[in-house]
Coordinates of C-alpha atoms in Angstrom, one line a residue:
Chain A
M1 CA 0.0 0.0 0.0
T2 CA 1.3 3.4 -0.9
G3 CA 1.9 6.1 1.7
A4 CA -0.9 8.3 0.4
G5 CA -3.4 5.4 0.6
M6 CA -2.3 4.7 4.1
I7 CA -2.8 8.3 5.1
T8 CA -6.3 8.3 3.5
I9 CA -7.3 5.3 5.7
V10 CA -6.0 6.9 8.9
D11 CA -7.7 10.1 7.9
I12 CA -11.1 8.5 7.2
A13 CA -10.9 6.4 10.4
L14 CA -10.2 9.5 12.5
L15 CA -12.9 11.5 10.8
T16 CA -15.5 8.7 11.4
M17 CA -14.5 8.6 15.1
L18 CA -14.9 12.4 15.3
C19 CA -18.4 12.1 13.9
F20 CA -19.4 9.4 16.5
T21 CA -17.9 11.6 19.3
A22 CA -19.9 14.6 18.1
I23 CA -23.1 12.5 18.0
A24 CA -22.5 11.3 21.5
I25 CA -21.9 14.9 22.7
M26 CA -25.3 15.8 21.1
V27 CA -27.2 12.9 22.7
L28 CA -25.7 12.9 26.2
R29 CA -27.3 14.9 29.0
H30 CA -24.7 14.5 31.7
L31 CA -22.5 17.5 31.2
F32 CA -19.5 15.9 32.8
A33 CA -19.6 13.2 30.2
V34 CA -19.9 16.0 27.6
A35 CA -16.8 17.7 29.0
A36 CA -14.8 14.5 28.8
L37 CA -16.0 13.8 25.3
T38 CA -15.0 17.3 24.2
G39 CA -11.5 16.6 25.4
A40 CA -11.5 13.4 23.4
F41 CA -12.9 15.3 20.4
S42 CA -10.0 17.7 20.5
L43 CA -7.5 14.9 20.9
L44 CA -8.9 13.1 17.9
S45 CA -8.9 16.2 15.8
A46 CA -5.3 16.8 16.9
G47 CA -4.4 13.4 15.5
L48 CA -6.2 14.1 12.3
L49 CA -4.3 17.4 12.0
V50 CA -1.0 15.5 12.2
A51 CA -2.2 13.2 9.4
L52 CA -3.0 16.3 7.4
D53 CA 0.6 17.6 7.9
A54 CA -0.4 20.5 10.2
V55 CA 2.0 19.7 13.1
D56 CA 2.0 23.2 14.6
V57 CA -1.8 23.3 14.6
A58 CA -2.1 19.8 16.0
F59 CA 0.3 20.8 18.8
T60 CA -1.9 23.8 19.6
E61 CA -5.1 21.9 19.4
A62 CA -3.8 19.2 21.7
A63 CA -2.6 21.7 24.3
V64 CA -5.6 24.0 24.1
G65 CA -8.5 21.8 23.3
A66 CA -7.7 18.7 25.3
G67 CA -6.1 20.7 28.1
I68 CA -7.2 24.2 28.8
S69 CA -10.7 24.2 27.5
T70 CA -11.6 21.0 29.3
V71 CA -10.5 22.5 32.5
L72 CA -12.5 25.7 31.8
M73 CA -15.6 23.7 31.0
L74 CA -15.2 21.7 34.3
G75 CA -14.8 25.0 36.1
T76 CA -18.0 26.3 34.5
L77 CA -19.9 23.1 35.5
A78 CA -18.7 23.3 39.1
L79 CA -20.1 26.9 39.2
T80 CA -23.4 26.1 37.4
Q81 CA -25.0 22.6 37.1
R82 CA -23.9 19.1 36.1
R83 CA -26.9 18.0 34.2
E84 CA -29.1 19.2 31.4
H85 CA -32.5 19.5 33.0
R86 CA -34.7 19.3 29.9
P87 CA -34.7 16.0 28.0
P88 CA -33.3 16.5 24.5
R89 CA -36.2 17.3 22.2
F90 CA -36.4 16.9 18.5
S91 CA -36.5 20.2 16.8
L92 CA -37.9 20.2 13.2
T93 CA -36.9 23.8 12.5
A94 CA -33.3 23.1 13.5
L95 CA -33.2 20.0 11.4
L96 CA -34.5 21.8 8.4
V97 CA -32.0 24.6 8.8
V98 CA -29.2 22.1 9.2
I99 CA -30.2 20.1 6.2
A100 CA -30.6 23.2 4.0
T101 CA -27.2 24.6 5.1
G102 CA -25.4 21.2 4.9
G103 CA -27.0 20.5 1.5
A104 CA -25.8 23.8 0.1
L105 CA -22.3 23.2 1.5
I106 CA -22.1 19.7 0.1
Y107 CA -23.3 21.0 -3.3
A108 CA -20.5 23.6 -3.1
T109 CA -17.8 20.9 -2.6
S110 CA -18.4 19.6 -6.1
D111 CA -16.5 22.7 -7.3
M112 CA -13.7 22.3 -4.9
P113 CA -10.3 20.8 -5.9
A114 CA -9.9 17.1 -5.1
Y115 CA -8.5 16.3 -1.6
G116 CA -4.7 16.6 -1.8
D117 CA -4.6 18.0 -5.3
P118 CA -1.1 19.5 -5.8
N119 CA -2.5 21.9 -8.4
A120 CA -5.2 23.4 -6.2
P121 CA -5.5 27.2 -6.8
A122 CA -4.8 27.9 -3.2
L123 CA -1.3 26.6 -3.6
K124 CA -0.4 28.7 -6.6
H125 CA -0.8 32.2 -5.3
V126 CA 1.4 33.5 -2.5
V127 CA 2.5 30.2 -1.1
P128 CA 5.5 29.5 -3.4
F129 CA 6.7 32.9 -2.5
Y130 CA 6.4 32.3 1.2
I131 CA 8.2 28.9 1.0
E132 CA 11.0 30.3 -1.1
G133 CA 11.3 33.5 1.0
S134 CA 11.3 31.5 4.2
Q135 CA 14.4 29.7 3.0
N136 CA 16.3 32.7 1.4
D137 CA 15.1 35.9 3.0
I138 CA 14.2 34.9 6.5
G139 CA 16.3 31.8 7.1
V140 CA 13.8 30.1 9.5
P141 CA 13.2 26.4 8.7
N142 CA 9.7 26.3 10.1
I143 CA 7.7 28.0 7.4
V144 CA 4.7 28.3 9.6
T145 CA 6.7 30.4 12.1
S146 CA 8.1 32.6 9.4
I147 CA 4.7 33.4 7.9
L148 CA 3.1 33.8 11.4
A149 CA 5.7 36.2 12.8
S150 CA 7.1 37.9 9.8
Y151 CA 5.0 37.9 6.6
R152 CA 1.7 38.1 8.5
G153 CA 2.9 39.9 11.6
Y154 CA 0.0 42.3 11.5
D155 CA -2.5 39.5 11.6
T156 CA -0.7 37.9 14.6
L157 CA -0.6 41.3 16.4
G158 CA -4.4 41.5 15.9
E159 CA -4.9 38.0 17.2
V160 CA -2.8 38.7 20.3
A161 CA -4.9 41.8 20.9
V162 CA -8.1 39.7 20.7
I163 CA -6.7 37.2 23.3
F164 CA -5.8 40.2 25.5
T165 CA -9.3 41.6 25.1
A166 CA -10.9 38.3 25.9
G167 CA -8.7 38.0 29.0
I168 CA -9.8 41.5 30.1
G169 CA -13.4 40.5 29.4
V170 CA -13.2 37.4 31.6
M171 CA -11.6 39.5 34.4
F172 CA -14.5 42.0 34.3
L173 CA -17.1 39.3 34.2
L174 CA -15.8 37.0 36.9
G175 CA -13.3 39.2 38.8
L176 CA -9.9 38.3 40.1
R177 CA -10.6 38.3 43.8
R178 CA -12.1 35.8 46.2
E179 CA -13.5 38.3 48.7
D180 CA -16.5 38.9 46.5
E181 CA -17.5 35.2 46.9
D182 CA -17.2 35.3 50.6
D183 CA -20.3 37.3 51.3
E184 CA -22.7 34.5 50.6
G185 CA -26.0 35.4 48.9
A186 CA -24.4 38.0 46.7
T187 CA -23.7 35.4 44.1
R188 CA -26.4 32.7 44.5
R189 CA -29.5 34.8 44.4
G190 CA -31.8 32.6 42.5
P191 CA -34.4 33.9 40.1
G192 CA -35.0 37.6 39.9
R193 CA -32.4 40.4 40.0
P194 CA -32.9 43.1 42.6
P195 CA -31.6 46.2 40.9
D196 CA -29.7 47.4 43.9
A197 CA -27.8 44.1 44.4
P198 CA -24.1 44.4 44.8
K199 CA -22.2 43.7 41.7
P200 CA -19.9 40.8 42.2
G201 CA -16.7 40.6 40.1
G202 CA -15.2 44.0 40.6
T203 CA -11.5 44.1 39.9
K204 CA -10.5 46.4 42.7
S205 CA -7.0 45.9 44.1
Chain B
M1 CA -7.2 17.1 47.4
N2 CA -5.0 16.4 50.4
H3 CA -5.2 12.6 50.3
H4 CA -4.3 12.2 46.6
L5 CA -0.7 11.2 47.3
V6 CA -0.1 9.8 43.8
L7 CA -1.4 12.9 42.1
R8 CA 0.7 15.1 44.3
V9 CA 3.9 13.2 43.8
V10 CA 3.5 12.7 40.1
S11 CA 2.5 16.3 39.4
K12 CA 5.5 17.5 41.5
L13 CA 7.7 15.5 39.2
L14 CA 6.0 16.6 36.0
I15 CA 5.7 20.3 36.5
P16 CA 9.4 21.2 36.1
F17 CA 9.5 19.2 32.9
I18 CA 6.3 20.9 31.6
L19 CA 7.9 24.3 32.2
L20 CA 11.2 23.2 30.6
F21 CA 9.3 21.9 27.6
A22 CA 7.4 25.1 27.3
L23 CA 10.6 27.1 27.2
Y24 CA 12.0 24.7 24.6
V25 CA 8.9 25.2 22.4
Q26 CA 9.1 28.9 22.9
F27 CA 12.7 29.4 21.8
H28 CA 12.9 26.5 19.3
G29 CA 9.8 27.5 17.4
D30 CA 11.8 28.7 14.4
Y31 CA 13.3 25.3 13.8
G32 CA 10.6 22.8 14.8
P33 CA 6.9 22.9 15.5
G34 CA 6.0 25.4 18.2
G35 CA 6.1 29.0 19.0
G36 CA 4.7 31.6 21.3
F37 CA 1.1 30.4 21.2
Q38 CA 1.8 26.8 22.1
A39 CA 4.5 27.7 24.6
G40 CA 2.2 30.1 26.3
V41 CA -0.5 27.5 26.7
L42 CA 1.9 24.9 28.0
F43 CA 3.4 27.3 30.5
A44 CA -0.1 28.1 31.7
S45 CA -1.1 24.5 31.9
A46 CA 1.8 23.8 34.3
F47 CA 0.5 26.5 36.7
I48 CA -3.1 25.2 36.2
L49 CA -1.9 21.7 37.1
Y50 CA -0.2 23.0 40.2
A51 CA -3.4 24.9 41.2
L52 CA -5.6 21.9 40.7
I53 CA -3.4 19.6 42.8
Y54 CA -2.2 22.0 45.5
G55 CA -5.1 24.4 45.7
V56 CA -5.6 27.8 44.1
D57 CA -4.4 29.7 47.2
N58 CA -0.9 28.1 47.0
A59 CA -0.9 28.8 43.2
R60 CA -1.7 32.5 43.9
E61 CA 1.3 32.7 46.1
V62 CA 3.6 31.2 43.4
L63 CA 2.1 33.4 40.7
P64 CA 0.2 36.3 42.2
P65 CA -2.7 37.8 40.2
K66 CA -1.0 41.2 40.5
A67 CA 1.9 39.9 38.5
L68 CA -0.5 38.5 35.9
R69 CA -2.3 41.8 35.5
F70 CA 1.1 43.2 34.8
L71 CA 2.1 40.5 32.3
V72 CA -1.1 40.4 30.2
P73 CA -0.5 43.8 28.6
V74 CA 3.3 43.5 28.6
G75 CA 3.4 40.8 26.0
L76 CA 1.2 42.8 23.6
I77 CA 3.3 45.9 24.3
I78 CA 6.5 44.0 23.5
Y79 CA 5.0 42.9 20.2
A80 CA 3.8 46.4 19.3
L81 CA 7.0 48.1 20.4
T82 CA 9.0 45.7 18.2
G83 CA 7.1 47.2 15.3
F84 CA 7.9 50.7 16.4
A85 CA 11.5 49.8 16.9
S86 CA 11.7 48.8 13.2
I87 CA 10.2 52.1 12.2
V88 CA 12.8 53.9 14.3
M89 CA 15.6 51.9 12.7
G90 CA 14.4 53.0 9.3
G91 CA 12.1 50.2 8.1
N92 CA 8.3 49.6 7.9
Y93 CA 6.2 48.6 10.8
L94 CA 7.1 45.0 11.9
D95 CA 9.8 44.8 9.1
Y96 CA 12.5 43.0 11.0
D97 CA 15.2 43.3 8.3
V98 CA 16.5 46.5 9.8
L99 CA 16.8 45.3 13.4
A100 CA 20.4 43.9 12.9
H101 CA 23.2 44.5 10.4
D102 CA 22.3 41.4 8.4
P103 CA 18.6 41.1 7.3
Q104 CA 18.5 37.4 8.2
H105 CA 19.8 38.1 11.7
G106 CA 17.3 40.9 12.0
Q107 CA 14.5 38.5 11.0
H108 CA 15.7 36.0 13.6
L109 CA 15.8 38.6 16.3
G110 CA 12.4 40.1 15.4
I111 CA 10.7 36.7 15.4
L112 CA 12.3 35.7 18.7
V113 CA 11.2 38.9 20.4
I114 CA 7.6 38.9 19.1
E115 CA 7.2 35.2 19.9
F116 CA 8.3 36.0 23.4
G117 CA 5.6 38.7 23.5
V118 CA 3.0 36.3 22.2
G119 CA 4.0 33.7 24.8
T120 CA 3.8 36.1 27.7
T121 CA 0.4 37.4 26.8
V122 CA -1.1 33.9 26.1
A123 CA 0.3 32.4 29.3
A124 CA -0.8 35.3 31.4
V125 CA -4.3 35.4 29.9
M126 CA -4.8 31.6 30.3
V127 CA -3.8 31.6 34.0
T128 CA -5.9 34.7 34.6
I129 CA -8.9 33.0 33.1
F130 CA -8.3 30.0 35.2
Y131 CA -7.9 32.1 38.4
A132 CA -11.1 33.9 37.6
Y133 CA -13.1 30.6 37.5
A134 CA -11.3 29.0 40.3
G135 CA -11.7 32.1 42.5
R136 CA -15.5 31.7 42.4
T137 CA -15.7 28.0 43.0
R138 CA -16.5 27.0 46.5
D139 CA -14.6 23.9 47.5
V140 CA -16.2 20.9 45.9
D141 CA -16.2 17.6 47.8
D142 CA -15.0 14.6 46.0
E143 CA -18.4 13.0 46.4
D144 CA -20.1 15.8 44.5
W145 CA -18.3 15.0 41.3
Chain C
M1 CA -16.7 6.9 -9.0
L2 CA -14.6 5.7 -6.0
D3 CA -12.0 8.4 -6.9
A4 CA -14.7 11.1 -6.8
I5 CA -15.8 9.8 -3.4
I6 CA -12.3 9.7 -2.0
A7 CA -11.6 13.2 -3.5
H8 CA -14.5 14.7 -1.5
Y9 CA -15.0 12.3 1.4
N10 CA -13.1 14.5 3.8
Y11 CA -15.1 17.6 2.9
W12 CA -18.4 15.8 3.4
L13 CA -17.5 14.4 6.8
V14 CA -16.2 17.7 7.9
I15 CA -19.5 19.4 6.8
F16 CA -21.4 16.6 8.6
L17 CA -19.5 17.5 11.8
M18 CA -20.2 21.2 11.2
M19 CA -23.9 20.5 10.9
I20 CA -23.9 18.5 14.1
G21 CA -22.4 21.5 15.8
L22 CA -25.0 23.8 14.2
Y23 CA -27.9 21.5 15.3
I24 CA -26.7 21.4 18.9
V25 CA -26.5 25.3 18.9
I26 CA -30.0 25.6 17.6
S27 CA -31.9 22.8 19.3
R28 CA -30.4 22.6 22.8
G29 CA -31.6 24.9 25.4
N30 CA -28.7 24.4 27.9
L31 CA -26.2 27.2 27.5
V32 CA -23.2 25.1 28.2
K33 CA -24.3 22.6 25.6
K34 CA -24.8 25.5 23.1
I35 CA -21.2 26.6 23.6
V36 CA -20.0 23.0 23.2
G37 CA -21.9 22.9 19.9
L38 CA -20.3 26.2 18.8
N39 CA -16.9 24.6 19.7
I40 CA -17.6 21.6 17.5
F41 CA -18.6 23.9 14.7
Q42 CA -15.4 25.8 15.2
T43 CA -13.2 22.8 15.2
S44 CA -14.8 21.5 12.0
V45 CA -14.1 24.8 10.3
F46 CA -10.5 24.4 11.3
L47 CA -10.4 20.9 9.9
L48 CA -11.9 22.2 6.6
Y49 CA -9.2 24.8 6.2
I50 CA -6.4 22.3 7.0
T51 CA -8.0 19.7 4.6
L52 CA -7.8 22.4 1.8
G53 CA -4.1 22.8 2.5
K54 CA -3.2 19.1 2.3
V55 CA -1.1 18.1 -0.7
N56 CA -0.6 14.4 -1.7
G57 CA 2.9 13.4 -1.0
G58 CA 3.6 16.6 0.9
T59 CA 5.2 16.8 4.3
A60 CA 4.8 19.2 7.2
P61 CA 6.1 22.6 6.2
I62 CA 9.5 22.5 7.9
L63 CA 12.5 23.0 5.6
T64 CA 15.1 20.3 5.6
D65 CA 18.3 19.9 3.5
K66 CA 16.7 17.9 0.7
P67 CA 14.0 19.5 -1.5
E68 CA 10.5 18.3 -0.8
T69 CA 6.9 19.3 -1.5
F70 CA 5.1 20.9 1.4
S71 CA 1.5 21.1 2.4
N72 CA 0.1 24.6 2.2
P73 CA 1.4 26.4 5.3
L74 CA -0.9 29.4 5.0
P75 CA -4.0 27.8 6.4
H76 CA -1.9 26.4 9.3
V77 CA -0.9 29.9 10.3
L78 CA -4.5 31.2 10.2
I79 CA -5.9 28.2 12.1
L80 CA -3.1 28.1 14.7
T81 CA -3.9 31.6 15.9
A82 CA -7.7 30.9 15.5
I83 CA -7.5 28.0 18.0
V84 CA -5.9 30.1 20.7
V85 CA -8.3 33.0 20.0
G86 CA -11.1 30.4 20.1
V87 CA -10.3 29.2 23.6
A88 CA -10.1 32.8 24.8
T89 CA -13.5 33.6 23.4
T90 CA -14.9 30.3 24.7
A91 CA -13.7 31.2 28.1
L92 CA -15.5 34.5 27.7
G93 CA -18.7 32.7 26.7
F94 CA -18.5 30.4 29.8
A95 CA -17.9 33.4 32.0
L96 CA -21.1 34.9 30.6
V97 CA -22.9 31.6 31.4
V98 CA -21.6 31.7 35.0
R99 CA -22.9 35.3 35.4
I100 CA -26.3 34.4 33.8
R101 CA -26.6 31.5 36.3
E102 CA -25.9 33.9 39.1
S103 CA -28.5 36.4 38.0
Y104 CA -31.3 34.0 36.9
G105 CA -30.5 30.8 38.9
S106 CA -30.5 28.7 35.8
I107 CA -28.7 28.0 32.6
E108 CA -31.7 26.6 30.7
E109 CA -33.0 28.9 28.1
D110 CA -36.7 28.2 28.9
D111 CA -36.2 29.1 32.6
I112 CA -34.4 32.3 31.7
L113 CA -37.1 33.4 29.3
A114 CA -39.8 32.5 31.9
T115 CA -38.0 34.6 34.5
E116 CA -37.8 37.5 32.0
R117 CA -41.4 37.3 31.2
A118 CA -42.5 37.2 34.8
E119 CA -40.4 40.3 35.5
D120 CA -41.9 42.1 32.5
E121 CA -45.4 41.3 33.8
I122 CA -44.5 42.6 37.2
A123 CA -43.2 45.8 35.6
V124 CA -46.3 46.2 33.5
N125 CA -48.6 45.7 36.5
E126 CA -46.7 48.3 38.5
A127 CA -46.9 50.7 35.7
L128 CA -50.7 50.2 35.4
S129 CA -51.5 50.5 39.1

């Protein structure tokens, strides 16, 4: 069996497992199981990304998806609830929307270049320039790093600014200090919001 | 988690290696897979592991939230200032060619510095987010899970 | 025929994943579940991008001494940053869920809407009396 054929089999197997994991996430009501499966989903997609030659992306996905976001989700569950209260109901509107969108997308794939096509238009534009420049102008062996940091430095600056902003947003929403939590009742109020209630989550220092 | 002896010992063994690996990923990103984003997340995950096993209060002493509030913007500022430095040296914004005598060395230097900025911000934001959640959680008994 | 299927099988499965994510977002009332659905959608968009960049016989885009063909590195760059931005925004979403739970006492959409409606009724009654 050729190398490419082998990769295709690995690829299809991983994608099929991803689909089953996603279906399980949809069906399950116990949110802890959902959190564990989300971690598994990320790990599987990291494996798939390695098969698709995107080692840097796989690295990030494994660290972020299987690590940090699972921890964040468990933290959220500890602060909220562990089970979905409503039984999953079948929603015809949602199904119709999904079928229409999915149908349109699958119809669109008929115009897309075949999987792994070396003559795909996306490969012919700036990419040869980046690959050559990475060797001659920048001298950094990892092409992804040279595009990320040098050719597309503006993009990356923007992305870091987005991460910064999201961090500030979480700080404002949840606060950094524990003292707010200590006056019980301020946080677990139950239904209804008295307008003069103290606002938890200030970032006073 | 006082009684989880295995977790405590194993995590104590693992944390230095996680930090070392994060540093390797940070500064070896030009040659192999890796870079500031991955290194930042790995660095943060070492502190999150520490906080999960030894308690958030201990983690706050190791890495105080005040330091984090300082580090979150600093990474972004390092990145942005590198761009201004290249303007001052006579190039365009974020054009690292002019940062050293040889354009290739300039590129190496520029990439190293901005990756450091990225790593700082990402690590600080991730730990900050974790602290924000953990700071609101009342202690959860093992039976509750 | 088989070639045509293999040529597009990846895209179809990725689109199927995407649609599972979309269905979860629309049909589930639990806010945590909604964010998980959004995450599945997000990850499958990442996979679609990376699939587009794959080249048969290519390797990971890291230069070595011998000449090789590389997979398209440009989508890798875009998606790498998108993953980290994605987790930061997911954290923001979860933070909003936690605050909603603190204000309304529930993270089920129905309960929240019921609370809102009850509050509106009280406000209307007060205005009328």
